[in-house]
Coordinates of C-alpha atoms and ligand atoms in Angstrom, one line a residue:
M1 CA 87.1 107.0 117.8
P2 CA 88.4 103.9 119.6
E3 CA 86.0 101.7 121.7
R4 CA 86.9 102.2 125.3
A5 CA 86.3 99.5 128.0
A6 CA 85.9 100.0 131.8
T7 CA 89.2 98.0 132.1
G8 CA 91.1 100.9 130.5
E9 CA 91.5 99.0 127.2
A10 CA 90.8 101.0 124.1
I11 CA 90.1 99.1 120.8
F12 CA 91.1 100.5 117.4
R13 CA 89.7 98.6 114.5
G14 CA 91.3 98.4 111.0
I15 CA 91.9 96.0 108.1
P16 CA 94.1 93.1 108.9
V17 CA 96.8 92.7 106.2
S18 CA 99.5 90.6 107.7
S19 CA 98.8 87.8 110.2
G20 CA 100.3 87.4 113.6
V21 CA 100.0 88.9 117.0
C22 CA 102.4 91.2 118.8
V23 CA 102.6 93.1 122.0
G24 CA 104.9 96.0 122.7
K25 CA 105.5 99.7 123.1
I26 CA 104.6 101.9 120.3
L27 CA 106.7 104.3 118.2
V28 CA 104.4 106.8 116.5
L29 CA 106.1 108.2 113.4
G30 CA 105.2 111.9 113.3
Q31 CA 105.8 112.3 117.0
Q32 CA 109.5 112.5 117.3
R33 CA 110.5 115.6 119.2
A34 CA 113.9 117.2 118.6
Q35 CA 116.3 116.8 121.5
I36 CA 116.4 120.0 123.5
S37 CA 117.7 121.2 126.9
R38 CA 117.4 124.2 129.1
Q39 CA 119.5 127.0 127.8
E40 CA 119.8 130.4 129.5
I41 CA 119.6 133.5 127.3
S42 CA 120.6 137.1 128.0
E43 CA 118.1 139.9 128.7
A44 CA 118.9 141.3 125.3
D45 CA 117.8 138.0 123.6
V46 CA 114.4 138.0 125.2
S47 CA 112.6 139.9 122.4
R48 CA 114.4 137.7 119.8
Q49 CA 113.0 134.6 121.5
L50 CA 109.5 136.0 121.6
E51 CA 109.8 136.8 117.9
R52 CA 110.9 133.2 117.3
L53 CA 108.0 131.9 119.4
E54 CA 105.6 133.9 117.0
Q55 CA 107.3 132.4 113.9
G56 CA 107.1 129.0 115.3
L57 CA 103.4 129.3 116.2
L58 CA 102.7 130.6 112.7
A59 CA 104.6 127.8 111.0
T60 CA 102.8 125.2 113.1
R61 CA 99.3 126.8 112.4
Q62 CA 100.2 126.6 108.7
Q63 CA 101.2 123.0 108.9
L64 CA 98.1 122.0 110.8
H65 CA 96.0 123.7 108.3
D66 CA 97.7 121.8 105.4
I67 CA 97.4 118.4 107.2
Q68 CA 93.7 119.2 107.8
Q69 CA 93.2 119.9 104.2
Q70 CA 94.9 116.7 103.2
V71 CA 93.0 114.6 105.7
T72 CA 89.7 116.2 104.7
H73 CA 90.5 115.3 101.1
A74 CA 91.5 111.7 101.9
M75 CA 89.2 110.8 104.7
G76 CA 86.5 113.3 105.1
A77 CA 85.9 116.4 107.3
K78 CA 84.9 114.3 110.4
D79 CA 88.3 112.7 110.7
A80 CA 90.1 116.0 109.9
S81 CA 88.3 117.7 112.8
I82 CA 90.8 116.4 115.2
F83 CA 93.1 119.1 113.9
E84 CA 90.8 121.8 114.9
A85 CA 91.4 120.7 118.5
H86 CA 95.1 121.1 117.7
V87 CA 94.7 124.5 116.4
L88 CA 92.7 125.4 119.6
V89 CA 95.7 124.4 121.6
L90 CA 97.8 127.0 119.8
D91 CA 95.3 129.7 120.5
D92 CA 95.0 128.9 124.2
P93 CA 95.7 132.2 125.9
T94 CA 96.7 130.6 129.3
L95 CA 99.3 128.4 127.7
L96 CA 100.7 131.2 125.5
E97 CA 100.9 133.6 128.4
G98 CA 102.6 131.0 130.5
V99 CA 105.3 130.4 127.7
T100 CA 105.9 134.2 127.2
R101 CA 106.2 134.8 131.0
M102 CA 108.7 132.0 131.3
I103 CA 110.8 133.3 128.4
A104 CA 110.8 136.8 129.9
E105 CA 111.3 135.8 133.6
E106 CA 113.4 132.8 133.6
K107 CA 115.3 133.8 130.5
V108 CA 115.2 130.6 128.5
T109 CA 114.8 129.7 124.8
A110 CA 111.3 129.7 123.2
E111 CA 111.5 126.0 122.6
W112 CA 112.3 125.1 126.2
A113 CA 109.6 127.5 127.5
F114 CA 107.0 126.0 125.3
H115 CA 108.0 122.4 126.0
T116 CA 108.1 122.9 129.7
V117 CA 104.8 124.9 130.1
A118 CA 102.9 122.5 127.7
E119 CA 104.2 119.5 129.6
R120 CA 103.0 121.2 133.0
F121 CA 99.6 121.6 131.5
A122 CA 99.5 118.1 130.1
Q123 CA 100.4 116.6 133.6
T124 CA 97.7 118.5 135.3
L125 CA 95.0 117.5 132.8
E126 CA 96.2 113.9 132.9
A127 CA 95.6 113.7 136.6
L128 CA 91.9 114.6 136.1
P129 CA 89.5 111.5 135.9
D130 CA 87.9 112.6 132.7
D131 CA 88.2 110.9 129.3
Y132 CA 87.5 114.0 127.3
L133 CA 90.3 115.9 129.0
R134 CA 92.7 113.0 128.6
E135 CA 92.1 113.1 124.9
R136 CA 93.1 116.8 125.2
V137 CA 96.4 115.7 126.7
A138 CA 97.2 113.9 123.6
D139 CA 96.3 116.9 121.4
L140 CA 98.5 119.2 123.6
R141 CA 101.6 117.0 123.5
D142 CA 101.2 116.5 119.8
V143 CA 101.1 120.1 119.1
A144 CA 103.9 120.8 121.6
V145 CA 106.2 118.4 119.6
R146 CA 105.3 120.3 116.4
V147 CA 106.0 123.7 117.8
V148 CA 109.3 122.6 119.4
N149 CA 110.3 120.9 116.1
N150 CA 109.4 124.1 114.1
L151 CA 111.4 126.3 116.5
V152 CA 114.5 124.3 116.2
G153 CA 114.1 123.4 112.5
H154 CA 113.9 119.7 113.3
E155 CA 112.8 117.5 110.5
E156 CA 111.7 114.2 111.8
A157 CA 113.7 111.4 110.3
V158 CA 113.4 108.1 112.1
D159 CA 115.4 105.4 110.5
L160 CA 113.4 102.2 111.0
G161 CA 116.7 100.4 110.1
R162 CA 118.4 101.6 113.2
L163 CA 116.0 101.3 116.1
K164 CA 117.5 100.6 119.6
E165 CA 114.6 98.7 121.1
P166 CA 111.8 96.6 119.8
C167 CA 108.5 98.5 119.1
I168 CA 105.3 98.5 117.2
V169 CA 105.3 101.2 114.7
I170 CA 102.2 103.4 114.2
A171 CA 102.0 106.0 111.4
H172 CA 99.5 107.8 109.2
D173 CA 101.0 106.0 106.3
L174 CA 104.2 104.0 105.6
A175 CA 105.7 104.5 102.3
P176 CA 107.1 101.2 100.9
S177 CA 110.4 103.0 100.7
I178 CA 110.4 103.4 104.5
T179 CA 109.0 99.9 105.1
A180 CA 111.7 98.5 102.9
R181 CA 114.4 99.7 105.4
L182 CA 112.8 98.5 108.6
D183 CA 114.7 96.2 110.8
K184 CA 112.6 93.0 111.3
K185 CA 114.1 92.3 114.7
M186 CA 113.2 95.6 116.0
V187 CA 109.8 96.3 114.4
L188 CA 107.3 93.8 116.0
G189 CA 104.4 95.0 113.9
F190 CA 102.9 98.0 112.4
G191 CA 99.6 99.9 112.1
T192 CA 98.7 102.7 109.7
D193 CA 95.7 105.1 109.5
V194 CA 95.3 104.6 105.8
G195 CA 95.9 101.7 103.3
G196 CA 94.1 98.6 101.9
K197 CA 94.9 94.9 101.7
T198 CA 96.9 95.2 98.6
S199 CA 98.8 98.4 99.2
H200 CA 102.4 97.7 98.7
T201 CA 103.1 98.4 102.4
A202 CA 100.6 95.6 103.2
I203 CA 102.3 93.3 100.7
M204 CA 105.7 94.1 102.3
A205 CA 104.5 93.4 105.8
R206 CA 103.3 89.9 104.7
S207 CA 106.6 89.1 103.1
L208 CA 108.5 90.4 106.1
R209 CA 106.1 88.2 108.2
I210 CA 105.4 91.1 110.4
P211 CA 101.8 91.4 111.8
A212 CA 100.1 94.6 110.4
V213 CA 96.9 96.4 110.4
V214 CA 96.0 99.3 108.1
G215 CA 92.9 101.6 107.8
L216 CA 93.0 102.4 111.5
K217 CA 91.7 105.9 110.6
D218 CA 93.2 108.4 113.1
A219 CA 95.1 106.0 115.4
S220 CA 98.4 107.8 114.7
H221 CA 97.0 110.9 116.3
R222 CA 95.4 109.2 119.2
L223 CA 98.2 106.9 120.2
H224 CA 101.4 108.0 121.7
N225 CA 105.0 107.0 122.0
G226 CA 105.7 104.5 124.8
Q227 CA 102.1 103.3 125.2
T228 CA 101.6 99.5 125.2
V229 CA 99.5 97.9 122.6
L230 CA 98.5 94.5 121.3
L231 CA 98.4 94.4 117.6
D232 CA 96.3 91.5 116.0
G233 CA 97.1 91.1 112.4
F234 CA 94.5 88.3 112.1
T235 CA 91.5 90.3 112.9
G236 CA 92.7 93.8 112.4
V237 CA 92.5 95.0 116.0
V238 CA 94.8 97.2 118.0
V239 CA 94.3 97.0 121.7
L240 CA 95.7 99.9 123.8
N241 CA 96.6 98.9 127.5
P242 CA 95.6 95.3 127.0
T243 CA 94.5 93.5 130.2
D244 CA 96.0 90.3 131.5
Q245 CA 92.8 88.4 130.4
T246 CA 93.2 89.8 126.8
L247 CA 96.9 88.9 126.8
F248 CA 96.1 85.3 127.9
E249 CA 93.4 84.9 125.2
Y250 CA 95.8 86.0 122.5
G251 CA 98.6 83.7 124.0
Q252 CA 96.3 80.7 123.3
I253 CA 95.8 81.8 119.7
E254 CA 99.6 82.0 119.3
Q255 CA 99.9 78.5 120.7
R256 CA 97.4 77.0 118.1
Q257 CA 99.3 78.9 115.5
K258 CA 102.5 77.1 116.6
S259 CA 101.2 73.6 116.4
F260 CA 99.7 74.3 112.9
E261 CA 103.1 75.5 111.8
E262 CA 104.7 72.2 112.8
R263 CA 102.2 70.4 110.6
L264 CA 103.1 72.7 107.7
H265 CA 106.7 71.8 108.2
E266 CA 106.0 68.2 107.6
I267 CA 104.9 68.8 104.0
H268 CA 107.8 71.1 103.2
N269 CA 109.3 68.8 100.6
Q270 CA 106.0 67.5 99.2
P271 CA 104.6 68.8 95.9
A272 CA 101.5 71.1 95.6
V273 CA 99.2 68.4 94.3
T274 CA 95.5 68.1 94.8
L275 CA 93.9 64.8 96.3
D276 CA 92.8 63.9 92.7
G277 CA 96.3 64.3 91.3
A278 CA 96.3 67.7 89.7
Q279 CA 99.9 69.2 90.0
I280 CA 100.0 72.9 90.7
T281 CA 103.3 75.0 90.5
L282 CA 103.5 76.9 93.8
S283 CA 106.2 79.6 93.7
A284 CA 107.0 82.7 95.6
N285 CA 107.1 86.5 95.3
V286 CA 110.4 88.2 96.1
E287 CA 111.8 91.7 96.3
E288 CA 115.6 91.4 96.9
A289 CA 118.5 89.0 96.6
S290 CA 118.3 87.7 100.2
D291 CA 114.7 86.6 99.6
A292 CA 116.0 83.6 97.6
A293 CA 116.8 81.9 100.9
E294 CA 113.3 82.4 102.2
V295 CA 111.9 80.8 99.1
K296 CA 113.9 77.6 99.7
I297 CA 113.0 77.6 103.4
A298 CA 109.3 78.0 102.5
G299 CA 109.5 75.2 99.9
G300 CA 108.6 77.4 97.0
E301 CA 109.2 76.1 93.5
G302 CA 111.1 79.1 92.3
V303 CA 110.1 82.7 92.0
G304 CA 106.8 83.6 90.2
L305 CA 107.4 87.3 90.6
F306 CA 110.5 89.3 91.4
R307 CA 109.4 92.9 92.1
T308 CA 112.6 94.5 90.9
E309 CA 111.4 98.1 91.6
F310 CA 112.4 97.7 95.2
L311 CA 116.0 97.8 94.2
F312 CA 115.3 101.3 92.9
L313 CA 113.6 102.7 96.0
N314 CA 115.3 104.5 98.9
R315 CA 118.3 105.7 97.0
S316 CA 119.5 108.8 95.2
T317 CA 121.1 107.1 92.2
L318 CA 120.0 104.5 89.8
P319 CA 121.2 100.9 90.2
G320 CA 123.2 100.3 87.0
E321 CA 123.4 97.2 84.9
E322 CA 126.2 95.6 86.8
E323 CA 124.6 96.1 90.2
Q324 CA 121.3 94.7 89.0
Y325 CA 123.1 91.8 87.2
Q326 CA 124.8 90.8 90.6
V327 CA 121.4 90.7 92.3
Y328 CA 119.5 88.7 89.5
R329 CA 122.5 86.5 89.1
Q330 CA 122.6 85.7 92.8
V331 CA 118.8 84.7 93.0
A332 CA 119.0 82.7 89.7
S333 CA 122.0 80.7 90.7
E334 CA 120.7 80.1 94.3
L335 CA 117.4 78.7 93.0
K336 CA 118.6 77.0 89.9
P337 CA 117.2 74.8 88.2
Q338 CA 114.0 76.4 89.6
P339 CA 112.7 79.3 87.5
V340 CA 113.0 82.9 88.6
I341 CA 110.5 85.2 86.8
I342 CA 112.0 88.7 86.9
R343 CA 109.4 91.3 86.4
T344 CA 110.8 94.4 84.7
L345 CA 110.5 97.7 86.6
D346 CA 107.1 98.6 88.0
L347 CA 107.9 102.0 89.4
G348 CA 105.0 104.4 89.8
G349 CA 101.6 104.1 91.6
D350 CA 102.5 103.8 95.2
K351 CA 106.1 102.9 94.5
L352 CA 107.7 106.2 94.0
P353 CA 111.6 106.5 93.7
T354 CA 113.6 109.1 95.4
I355 CA 116.0 109.1 92.5
V356 CA 116.7 112.6 91.3
G357 CA 115.0 113.3 88.0
I358 CA 112.5 110.6 88.4
A359 CA 110.7 111.6 91.7
Q360 CA 109.8 115.1 90.6
D361 CA 108.0 113.9 87.4
A362 CA 106.2 111.3 89.3
A363 CA 103.8 113.7 91.1
E364 CA 100.6 112.9 89.3
M365 CA 96.9 113.3 89.9
N366 CA 96.2 109.6 89.2
P367 CA 99.5 107.8 89.6
F368 CA 97.9 104.3 89.3
L369 CA 96.6 105.4 85.9
G370 CA 99.7 107.2 84.9
W371 CA 103.4 107.0 84.3
R372 CA 104.0 103.6 85.6
A373 CA 105.6 100.2 84.9
I374 CA 106.0 99.4 81.2
R375 CA 104.9 103.0 80.2
F376 CA 107.8 104.4 82.3
C377 CA 110.2 101.9 80.9
L378 CA 109.3 102.4 77.3
Q379 CA 109.9 106.1 77.6
E380 CA 113.0 105.8 79.8
S381 CA 114.6 103.3 77.4
A382 CA 118.1 103.7 78.8
I383 CA 116.9 102.5 82.3
F384 CA 114.9 99.8 80.6
R385 CA 117.8 98.6 78.5
A386 CA 120.2 98.5 81.4
Q387 CA 117.7 96.2 83.2
L388 CA 117.1 94.0 80.2
R389 CA 120.8 93.5 79.7
A390 CA 121.3 92.7 83.4
I391 CA 118.4 90.1 83.3
L392 CA 119.8 88.6 80.1
R393 CA 123.2 88.3 81.5
A394 CA 121.8 86.6 84.6
S395 CA 120.0 84.1 82.5
A396 CA 123.3 82.4 81.7
E397 CA 123.6 81.4 85.3
G398 CA 120.0 80.0 86.1
N399 CA 116.5 79.5 84.8
V400 CA 115.6 83.2 84.3
K401 CA 112.3 84.5 82.7
I402 CA 111.3 88.0 81.9
M403 CA 107.9 89.3 82.7
Y404 CA 106.4 92.7 81.7
P405 CA 104.0 94.6 84.0
M406 CA 100.9 96.6 83.1
I407 CA 100.7 95.6 79.5
S408 CA 97.6 97.3 78.2
G409 CA 98.0 96.9 74.5
L410 CA 99.8 94.8 71.9
E411 CA 102.2 97.7 71.1
E412 CA 103.8 97.7 74.4
L413 CA 104.5 94.0 74.2
T414 CA 106.0 94.2 70.7
Q415 CA 108.1 97.2 71.5
S416 CA 109.4 95.6 74.6
N417 CA 110.2 92.4 72.8
E418 CA 112.1 94.5 70.2
L419 CA 114.2 96.0 72.8
V420 CA 114.9 92.6 74.3
E421 CA 116.0 91.5 70.8
Q422 CA 118.3 94.5 70.4
C423 CA 119.9 93.9 73.9
K424 CA 120.4 90.3 72.9
A425 CA 122.2 91.3 69.7
E426 CA 124.5 93.7 71.6
L427 CA 125.4 90.9 74.1
R428 CA 125.9 88.5 71.3
A429 CA 128.3 90.9 69.4
A430 CA 130.2 91.4 72.6
G431 CA 130.5 87.7 73.3
V432 CA 128.5 88.0 76.6
P433 CA 126.7 84.8 77.4
F434 CA 122.9 84.6 78.0
D435 CA 120.1 82.0 77.6
E436 CA 119.1 82.2 73.9
N437 CA 115.8 80.5 74.8
L438 CA 114.9 82.7 77.7
E439 CA 111.2 82.9 78.0
I440 CA 109.1 86.0 78.1
G441 CA 105.7 86.5 79.7
A442 CA 103.2 89.2 80.3
M443 CA 101.3 90.2 83.4
I444 CA 97.6 90.4 82.9
E445 CA 96.4 93.1 85.2
I446 CA 94.4 95.5 83.0
P447 CA 91.0 94.4 81.6
S448 CA 92.1 95.5 78.0
A449 CA 94.9 93.0 78.2
V450 CA 92.3 90.3 79.0
M451 CA 90.2 91.3 76.0
I452 CA 93.3 90.9 73.6
A453 CA 94.7 87.9 75.5
D454 CA 94.7 85.8 72.3
S455 CA 96.9 88.2 70.5
L456 CA 99.2 88.5 73.5
A457 CA 99.4 84.8 74.1
K458 CA 100.7 84.3 70.6
R459 CA 103.8 86.3 71.5
V460 CA 104.6 85.1 75.0
K461 CA 105.4 81.9 76.8
F462 CA 103.3 82.5 79.8
F463 CA 100.8 84.9 81.5
S464 CA 100.8 85.8 85.1
I465 CA 97.6 87.5 86.5
G466 CA 98.2 90.4 88.7
T467 CA 95.0 90.3 90.5
N468 CA 95.8 93.3 92.7
D469 CA 95.7 95.7 89.8
L470 CA 93.2 93.6 87.8
I471 CA 90.7 94.0 90.6
Q472 CA 91.5 97.7 91.0
Y473 CA 91.3 98.5 87.3
T474 CA 88.1 96.3 86.6
L475 CA 86.1 97.7 89.5
A476 CA 87.5 101.3 89.5
V477 CA 88.6 100.9 93.1
D478 CA 91.8 102.5 94.2
R479 CA 93.6 99.6 96.0
L480 CA 95.0 101.9 98.6
N481 CA 91.8 103.7 99.7
E482 CA 90.4 102.2 102.8
K483 CA 87.2 104.2 102.4
I484 CA 86.2 102.0 99.5
A485 CA 88.0 98.9 100.6
Y486 CA 84.5 97.2 100.8
L487 CA 84.3 97.6 97.0
Y488 CA 87.7 95.9 96.4
D489 CA 86.1 92.5 95.7
P490 CA 88.1 89.5 94.4
T491 CA 85.0 87.4 93.9
H492 CA 83.1 90.0 91.9
P493 CA 81.7 88.0 89.0
A494 CA 83.4 90.4 86.6
V495 CA 86.8 89.6 88.0
L496 CA 86.2 85.8 87.9
K497 CA 85.0 86.1 84.3
L498 CA 88.2 88.0 83.3
I499 CA 90.4 85.3 84.9
K500 CA 88.5 82.6 83.1
L501 CA 88.8 84.4 79.8
T502 CA 92.6 84.8 80.4
V503 CA 93.1 81.1 81.3
E504 CA 91.0 80.1 78.1
A505 CA 93.0 82.2 75.8
A506 CA 96.4 81.1 77.4
H507 CA 95.4 77.4 77.1
R508 CA 94.2 77.8 73.6
H509 CA 97.6 79.0 72.6
G510 CA 99.5 76.3 74.7
I511 CA 100.9 78.6 77.4
W512 CA 100.6 78.3 81.1
V513 CA 98.9 80.9 83.3
G514 CA 99.7 81.8 86.9
V515 CA 98.4 84.2 89.6
C516 CA 100.9 86.3 91.4
G517 CA 98.6 88.8 92.9
E518 CA 97.3 88.7 96.5
M519 CA 94.4 86.5 95.4
A520 CA 96.8 83.6 95.3
S521 CA 97.6 84.1 98.9
D522 CA 94.1 84.1 100.2
P523 CA 93.0 80.6 101.3
A524 CA 89.4 81.0 100.1
M525 CA 90.5 82.0 96.7
V526 CA 92.7 79.0 96.1
P527 CA 89.9 76.5 95.1
L528 CA 88.4 79.2 92.9
L529 CA 91.5 79.9 91.0
L530 CA 92.3 76.1 90.7
G531 CA 88.8 75.6 89.4
L532 CA 89.2 78.4 86.9
G533 CA 92.1 76.5 85.4
V534 CA 95.1 78.5 86.7
D535 CA 98.4 76.4 86.5
E536 CA 100.6 78.3 88.9
L537 CA 100.2 80.3 92.1
S538 CA 102.9 82.7 93.5
T539 CA 102.6 83.9 96.9
S540 CA 104.9 85.6 99.5
P541 CA 107.4 83.0 100.9
P542 CA 105.8 82.6 104.3
L543 CA 102.4 81.8 102.7
V544 CA 103.7 79.0 100.5
P545 CA 103.3 76.4 103.2
P546 CA 99.7 77.1 104.1
I547 CA 98.7 77.5 100.5
K548 CA 100.3 74.2 99.8
Y549 CA 98.5 72.6 102.7
I550 CA 95.2 73.7 101.2
I551 CA 96.0 72.6 97.7
R552 CA 96.9 69.1 99.0
R553 CA 93.5 68.9 100.8
L554 CA 91.4 69.8 97.8
K555 CA 90.1 67.9 94.8
L556 CA 90.4 69.6 91.5
S557 CA 86.9 68.2 90.7
E558 CA 85.3 70.1 93.6
C559 CA 87.2 73.2 92.7
A560 CA 85.9 73.0 89.1
E561 CA 82.3 72.6 90.4
L562 CA 82.9 75.7 92.6
A563 CA 84.2 77.7 89.6
D564 CA 81.3 76.6 87.4
F565 CA 78.9 77.8 90.1
A566 CA 80.8 81.1 90.5
L567 CA 80.7 81.8 86.7
T568 CA 76.9 81.6 86.7
C569 CA 76.2 83.2 90.1
E570 CA 75.3 86.9 90.2
S571 CA 76.3 87.5 93.9
S572 CA 79.9 87.9 94.9
S573 CA 79.0 87.3 98.5
E574 CA 77.4 83.9 97.6
I575 CA 80.5 83.0 95.7
L576 CA 82.7 84.0 98.6
T577 CA 80.6 82.0 101.1
R578 CA 80.7 78.8 99.0
A579 CA 84.5 79.2 98.5
Q580 CA 85.1 79.8 102.2
A581 CA 83.0 76.8 103.1
L582 CA 85.0 74.6 100.7
V583 CA 88.4 75.6 102.2
S584 CA 87.2 75.4 105.8
R585 CA 85.9 72.0 105.2
A586 CA 89.1 70.9 103.5
A587 CA 91.6 72.5 106.0
P588 CA 89.7 73.3 109.2
D589 CA 92.9 73.7 111.1
L590 CA 94.0 76.6 109.0
F591 CA 91.4 78.7 110.6
G592 CA 92.2 77.8 114.3
G593 CA 89.9 74.7 114.3
T594 CA 91.1 71.2 114.8
Ligands
PEP601 C1 99.3 92.6 91.0 O1 99.0 93.7 90.5 O2 98.6 91.8 91.3 C2 100.8 92.4 91.1 C3 101.2 91.2 91.4 O3 101.7 93.5 90.9 P1 101.8 94.6 92.1 O4 101.1 94.2 93.3 O5 103.3 94.7 92.3 O6 101.2 95.8 91.4
MG602 MG1 100.4 95.1 89.5

């Protein structure tokens, strides 16, 4: 339940995942009613309309039942109880009587009658000065939209790429495939009921630089289209009906942000070097060709992670070798001579394609432990080969490197390397140019990969630690589940020890090691990672400047001391407190101080 203030504000609290503040009208996905108008019917049609009404109510009851089950499963019975109130609306005899009477007497369609009578009820309830009844209005309208949509067979399909006016999107969940299409100019921010800091939707919000809050529980059922909210992606708060005082306070935060941004701009062309001279490579994570420009604007030293699976989402056919080649080529040549690390397909988990033939198979009980990433590619070798050939071809036009995701054992690495060799041989035979010395690296994101890091390190030129998955798999914490988000703990001693082991194995074999998971984008984690010996950090483009700012204000020696402490400390919160203290001392203005 939101916190309500006497001023009329209501506050919803969630998990902040992408910084920034926005104010605007909301668009709740899941509440779009089909367009209907009053249509007269003949006397003979009345019984058919009454029958349609029965069917529509039945379908709605079934839908509500299904949703209730899903929400109970995902969030517990308490959160799902909201749908009981919805079912009660469907059983309200006065409402149903009003609808049937209108169909019979005024001779109108079932959808028009339901919409009109429900709206009349809603307006009467709305005029009463009672919070409880106002909540009922929201339920009533929500159900009315469902019934009308069921009556006219309307499937809601809002295209976030074609919105006509700016809005803040609120939804139960936003699949990355939907987020991928959204128009940045029209979507001011978004909030979802579910999700955690490293869900791909959250990562996407950060790379789009859109303020976002996830884990808002049942906000999508309590908020309604057209209401005004303030969404604060710094603290994870959504304020319904913000007062002038609240808007003023947020305006000041925005102002401080702006002057800090100017300071960041001044170091745009400077290297990411610590006060005692340690040079760190600071690169950026990208998802599509047009992101290359952002990497340059942000001052990133190339691409540390190209999440190529986004080229495969939101479409009904596979992108072929040629199409992929054009995308990789464009990024490589735009950023040349800087490196572009292209991660091979990481489909699966929460990135489910809509491509026929793949999507059906992807329905799994535990998608994050299932048919994902390199496992998928090694089974679907035609798809994998097309991608490898496209990457190899692009390597003739820039500094391209290949990186495999989700390596859990040596076999996967050797099999993948064999496929690369086969693709090289084919291209060589056909006289197609590629970089013979193209480097290959492995992501380290599964504890088993850390434990065999020495074997892997002998066969690759670099490691990049995917902390999002490494944390999820080490701590057995689903990275998307907000109920256990408190257990998702980057400073857990086990996670830090695994990072240390990875760095030691890499350095023993003379290869470098980076971090491209969200830990690299978290200010407090930067000194820890540097202290643990990481050579490269890769963040979303907009976070390159603040992370560089922090690096330039730290001494590697103090980072090493912090890491030494962390590796002997038994308490993750103590480690976090020390790490936070170090960054806030080094870069106080990053946190709104001066
Ligand atoms: C990671 O797991 O940290 C990572 C960078 O990969 P992704 O977030 O795409 O799974
Ligand atoms: Mg990963």
